Short mmCIF file of C-alpha atoms in Angstrom, two decimals:
data_model
loop_
_atom_site.label_atom_id
_atom_site.label_comp_id
_atom_site.label_asym_id
_atom_site.label_seq_id
_atom_site.Cartn_x
_atom_site.Cartn_y
_atom_site.Cartn_z
CA MET S 154 86.33 72.87 186.48
CA ALA S 155 83.49 71.81 185.21
CA GLU S 156 81.82 75.37 184.50
CA ALA S 157 85.61 76.50 183.01
CA ALA S 158 84.74 73.47 180.58
CA LEU S 159 81.29 74.10 180.05
CA LYS S 160 82.45 77.47 178.80
CA ALA S 161 84.92 76.60 176.57
CA ALA S 162 82.37 74.23 175.40
CA ARG S 163 79.96 77.32 174.53
CA ALA S 164 82.71 78.95 173.12
CA GLN S 165 83.71 76.21 170.48
CA VAL S 166 79.42 76.30 169.17
CA GLU S 167 79.58 80.11 168.94
CA SER S 168 83.13 79.77 166.98
CA ASP S 169 81.42 76.90 164.74
CA ARG S 170 78.24 78.64 164.03
CA GLN S 171 80.11 81.30 163.13
CA SER S 172 82.00 79.11 160.55
CA ILE S 173 78.90 77.65 159.39
CA ALA S 174 77.63 81.13 159.10
CA ALA S 175 80.66 82.04 157.32
CA ALA S 176 80.96 79.27 154.71
CA GLU S 177 76.79 79.36 153.95
CA ALA S 178 77.75 83.08 152.49
CA ALA S 179 81.22 82.07 150.77
CA ILE S 180 78.64 79.06 149.08
CA LEU S 181 75.79 81.70 148.41
CA GLN S 182 78.90 84.43 146.70
CA ALA S 183 80.11 81.36 144.80
CA GLU S 184 76.61 80.78 143.29
CA ALA S 185 75.74 84.29 142.49
CA ALA S 186 79.89 84.10 140.66
CA VAL S 187 78.21 81.24 138.71
CA LYS S 188 75.12 83.14 137.96
CA ILE S 189 77.23 85.77 136.55
CA ALA S 190 79.17 83.45 134.82
CA ARG S 191 76.70 81.73 132.34
CA ILE S 192 74.87 85.30 132.06
CA ASN S 193 78.39 86.90 131.03
CA LEU S 194 78.60 83.02 128.94
CA GLY S 195 75.34 83.58 127.32
CA TYR S 196 76.09 87.08 126.03
CA THR S 197 78.20 84.93 123.33
CA ARG S 198 75.67 83.08 122.20
CA ILE S 199 73.27 85.74 119.93
CA THR S 200 69.54 83.49 119.64
CA ALA S 201 67.23 85.51 116.64
CA PRO S 202 64.50 86.24 118.01
CA ILE S 203 62.33 85.07 115.02
CA SER S 204 62.29 82.05 112.82
CA GLY S 205 63.88 82.62 109.06
CA ARG S 206 66.84 82.83 107.23
CA ILE S 207 69.87 84.88 108.19
CA GLY S 208 71.53 87.06 105.58
CA LYS S 209 75.35 88.37 105.02
CA SER S 210 77.06 89.39 108.65
CA ASN S 211 77.76 93.01 108.79
CA VAL S 212 81.02 92.38 110.82
CA THR S 213 84.27 90.91 110.47
CA ASP S 214 85.21 87.85 113.19
CA GLY S 215 87.11 89.28 115.82
CA ALA S 216 85.68 92.19 115.29
CA LEU S 217 84.12 94.79 118.30
CA VAL S 218 80.84 94.47 119.29
CA THR S 219 78.70 96.00 121.90
CA ALA S 220 75.04 96.05 123.49
CA TYR S 221 72.80 98.29 121.44
CA GLN S 222 75.83 99.50 118.91
CA PRO S 223 73.98 100.91 115.93
CA LEU S 224 75.16 98.17 113.41
CA ALA S 225 73.34 95.00 113.24
CA LEU S 226 75.89 91.91 113.10
CA ALA S 227 73.34 90.24 110.14
CA THR S 228 69.31 90.49 109.58
CA VAL S 229 67.18 87.29 109.46
CA GLN S 230 63.92 87.48 107.10
CA GLN S 231 60.63 85.15 107.87
CA LEU S 232 60.12 83.33 104.73
CA ASP S 233 57.91 80.88 105.59
CA PRO S 234 54.93 82.40 105.44
CA ILE S 235 56.26 86.29 103.52
CA TYR S 236 54.70 89.38 102.87
CA VAL S 237 54.45 90.50 99.52
CA ASP S 238 53.54 94.16 99.16
CA VAL S 239 51.97 95.56 95.79
CA SER S 240 50.43 98.49 94.75
CA GLN S 241 47.32 99.69 93.42
CA SER S 242 46.63 102.80 92.13
CA ILE S 243 43.84 104.68 93.56
CA SER S 244 42.35 105.14 90.16
CA ALA S 245 41.15 101.51 90.14
CA LEU S 246 40.39 100.91 93.56
CA LEU S 247 37.92 103.66 93.02
CA TYR S 248 37.00 101.77 89.92
CA LEU S 249 35.83 99.23 91.78
CA LYS S 250 34.44 100.92 94.67
CA GLN S 251 32.32 102.10 91.94
CA SER S 252 31.76 98.89 90.31
CA MET S 253 30.85 97.19 93.23
CA GLU S 254 28.07 99.94 94.61
CA GLU S 255 26.96 99.61 90.63
CA GLY S 256 26.70 96.38 90.73
CA THR S 257 28.35 95.19 87.17
CA LEU S 258 30.88 93.98 89.51
CA ASN S 259 30.03 91.07 91.86
CA GLN S 260 32.08 90.07 94.55
CA ASN S 261 33.20 86.04 94.90
CA GLY S 262 32.57 84.78 98.32
CA SER S 263 35.95 83.33 99.88
CA LYS S 264 37.93 83.79 96.25
CA GLN S 265 37.77 87.18 96.65
CA LYS S 266 40.59 87.65 98.70
CA LYS S 267 42.53 84.75 96.74
CA VAL S 268 45.93 85.74 94.99
CA LYS S 269 47.78 83.85 92.62
CA LEU S 270 51.88 85.44 91.94
CA ILE S 271 53.70 85.67 88.85
CA LEU S 272 57.70 85.66 89.14
CA ASP S 273 60.30 87.37 86.87
CA ASP S 274 60.32 84.44 84.66
CA GLY S 275 56.83 84.48 83.86
CA MET S 276 56.23 81.15 85.93
CA VAL S 277 52.45 81.01 88.21
CA TYR S 278 53.53 80.30 91.69
CA THR S 279 52.11 76.91 92.82
CA SER S 280 50.27 78.69 96.26
CA GLU S 281 47.86 80.82 95.97
CA GLY S 282 48.23 83.97 98.63
CA THR S 283 45.54 85.55 101.10
CA LEU S 284 45.18 89.67 100.37
CA GLN S 285 45.75 90.58 104.13
CA PHE S 286 45.00 94.35 103.95
CA ARG S 287 45.47 97.46 102.07
CA ASP S 288 47.21 100.28 103.31
CA VAL S 289 44.44 103.46 104.35
CA THR S 290 47.52 106.35 102.76
CA VAL S 291 47.56 107.13 99.24
CA ASP S 292 51.43 107.55 97.95
CA PRO S 293 51.30 110.95 97.35
CA SER S 294 54.44 110.25 94.98
CA THR S 295 52.66 107.49 92.85
CA GLY S 296 48.66 107.81 93.36
CA ALA S 297 49.03 104.18 94.43
CA VAL S 298 48.35 102.49 97.52
CA THR S 299 49.83 99.13 99.53
CA VAL S 300 48.10 96.29 99.39
CA ARG S 301 49.73 93.35 101.41
CA ILE S 302 49.72 89.66 100.42
CA VAL S 303 50.85 87.03 102.64
CA PHE S 304 51.58 83.79 100.67
CA PRO S 305 52.98 79.87 101.90
CA ASN S 306 56.55 79.51 101.62
CA PRO S 307 57.81 76.11 102.24
CA ASP S 308 60.26 75.88 99.63
CA GLY S 309 61.79 79.20 99.72
CA VAL S 310 61.12 79.95 96.35
CA LEU S 311 59.80 83.39 97.31
CA LEU S 312 62.83 86.34 98.60
CA PRO S 313 62.53 89.47 99.80
CA GLY S 314 63.32 91.67 96.97
CA MET S 315 62.03 90.01 93.86
CA PHE S 316 59.93 91.33 91.66
CA VAL S 317 56.82 89.87 91.06
CA ARG S 318 53.16 90.71 89.88
CA ALA S 319 49.67 89.56 91.72
CA VAL S 320 46.94 88.65 90.33
CA ALA S 321 43.75 89.07 92.40
CA MET S 322 40.10 88.58 91.70
CA GLU S 323 38.35 91.73 92.01
CA GLY S 324 35.19 90.88 91.21
CA ILE S 325 33.05 89.13 88.74
CA ASN S 326 31.48 90.56 85.81
CA GLU S 327 28.61 88.61 84.35
CA GLN S 328 27.46 91.04 81.19
CA ALA S 329 31.34 91.31 79.99
CA ILE S 330 33.38 89.39 77.64
CA LEU S 331 37.25 88.82 77.44
CA VAL S 332 38.41 88.74 74.55
CA PRO S 333 42.84 89.24 72.99
CA GLN S 334 43.43 92.41 72.34
CA GLN S 335 44.79 91.53 68.92
CA SER S 336 41.17 90.55 67.77
CA VAL S 337 39.97 94.32 68.36
CA SER S 338 40.35 96.97 65.63
CA ARG S 339 39.49 101.14 65.47
CA ASP S 340 37.65 102.32 62.72
CA PRO S 341 38.99 106.12 61.22
CA LYS S 342 37.03 107.90 64.38
CA GLY S 343 38.94 105.26 66.88
CA ASN S 344 35.90 103.45 67.96
CA PRO S 345 36.62 99.82 68.80
CA LEU S 346 35.29 96.91 66.09
CA ALA S 347 35.47 93.00 66.18
CA LEU S 348 34.73 90.67 63.28
CA VAL S 349 32.77 87.52 64.15
CA VAL S 350 31.49 84.28 62.19
CA GLY S 351 27.93 84.95 61.22
CA PRO S 352 26.13 81.46 60.75
CA ASP S 353 26.01 81.05 57.14
CA ALA S 354 30.16 81.45 57.66
CA LYS S 355 30.06 85.06 56.47
CA VAL S 356 31.87 88.02 58.62
CA GLU S 357 30.03 90.20 60.39
CA GLN S 358 31.32 93.56 61.82
CA LYS S 359 30.16 94.53 65.53
CA SER S 360 30.95 97.88 67.23
CA LEU S 361 32.56 97.13 71.26
CA THR S 362 32.29 99.00 74.18
CA LEU S 363 35.71 98.29 76.02
CA ASP S 364 35.89 98.58 79.92
CA ARG S 365 39.51 98.07 80.20
CA PRO S 366 42.27 95.57 79.43
CA ILE S 367 43.27 92.91 81.58
CA GLY S 368 46.49 91.04 81.03
CA ASN S 369 46.05 90.64 77.51
CA LYS S 370 42.97 91.00 76.49
CA TRP S 371 39.67 93.27 76.58
CA LEU S 372 36.85 93.28 78.75
CA VAL S 373 34.00 93.90 76.61
CA THR S 374 30.95 95.34 78.16
CA ALA S 375 29.06 95.09 74.50
CA GLY S 376 28.42 93.88 71.09
CA LEU S 377 29.30 90.62 71.55
CA LYS S 378 27.28 87.99 72.79
CA GLU S 379 28.91 84.36 74.58
CA GLY S 380 28.80 81.63 72.08
CA ASP S 381 30.05 84.53 69.34
CA HIS S 382 33.17 82.86 66.96
CA LEU S 383 35.00 85.76 67.01
CA ILE S 384 37.88 85.84 64.77
CA VAL S 385 41.33 86.61 65.72
CA GLU S 386 43.67 86.39 63.07
CA GLY S 387 43.64 87.19 59.26
CA LEU S 388 41.85 90.65 59.98
CA GLN S 389 43.66 92.12 57.08
CA LYS S 390 42.57 89.81 55.03
CA ILE S 391 39.05 89.82 55.05
CA ARG S 392 36.05 92.15 54.74
CA PRO S 393 32.46 92.66 56.34
CA GLY S 394 30.46 89.93 54.11
CA ASP S 395 33.62 87.39 53.09
CA SER S 396 32.54 83.34 53.46
CA VAL S 397 35.41 82.27 55.54
CA ASN S 398 36.60 78.68 57.29
CA GLU S 399 37.07 78.71 60.56
CA VAL S 400 40.02 77.77 62.52
CA PRO S 401 40.29 77.19 66.69
CA PHE S 402 42.48 79.76 67.80
CA GLU S 403 45.68 78.59 69.78
CA GLU S 404 46.30 81.19 72.80
CA GLU S 405 48.86 80.81 75.24
CA GLN S 406 46.85 79.24 78.41
CA GLN S 407 47.20 82.51 81.03
CA GLU S 408 46.09 82.24 84.75
CA ASP S 409 43.26 84.68 84.16
CA MET S 410 41.92 85.49 87.62
CA ASP S 411 38.73 86.93 85.52
CA GLN S 412 36.16 85.17 85.58
CA SER S 413 34.05 86.57 82.60
CA THR S 414 32.05 85.09 80.13
CA SER S 415 34.04 84.40 77.53
CA SER S 416 33.63 84.03 73.62
CA HIS S 417 35.07 81.42 71.22
CA PRO S 418 38.50 82.94 69.63
CA VAL S 419 38.80 81.36 65.65
CA ALA S 420 41.37 82.40 63.29
CA ALA S 421 39.80 82.81 59.19
CA ALA S 422 40.81 81.52 56.45
CA HIS S 423 39.07 82.47 52.79
#
């Protein structure tokens, strides 16, 4: 009797062990099912890989979407900081390089990489950008290289696709002078001329050497010196040798990045 009872007890223990193993297997299976459910639940929520602003949706509510489909659900744009790509002609780039090598244009340290932005309405963007790189390939259709600038954009003023103009500090020409374009006239041969007020309040004519236009001004490399009183208005009414009264010339304030020496523009009146 005792031996039979022992065998029965052992059989019961073995049965209980099998039940425990089956229960543990069921638990593992249930945990795996929970993990799969969580993964599937995660597929119902799409998270952006970057921070930014999302554009309009390309699909409607209830539309069937699949993994790796060619049509994106929407596009997320990073806005702060934001990249601004502008084009620089290869001729301007070669001119800049040549001027640096010849010493006519000096670099200006950290300001060399600072860029200002003029918005489509003519306003100057409040923050300066930093020149990140110039592309190494010239676009054969435009003859220009792409220049990338990084701007802080915490308020989201700059948006992708906006039209802007960049004003960069190329360098300093310490021997040149910036003058309003309207102060420069031409003789019959096309040579540039300017009228200045001499120390005796009489009009003097000077021949100029122009480098290039910068905004609404000419970069003059010869013919004027610092402190010259350049006549800007009333050029048609006066001739060299005339006596004139100087009136300070008021022009719109512009953000000129060029640090060239400036003359003193005046309006002349008899």
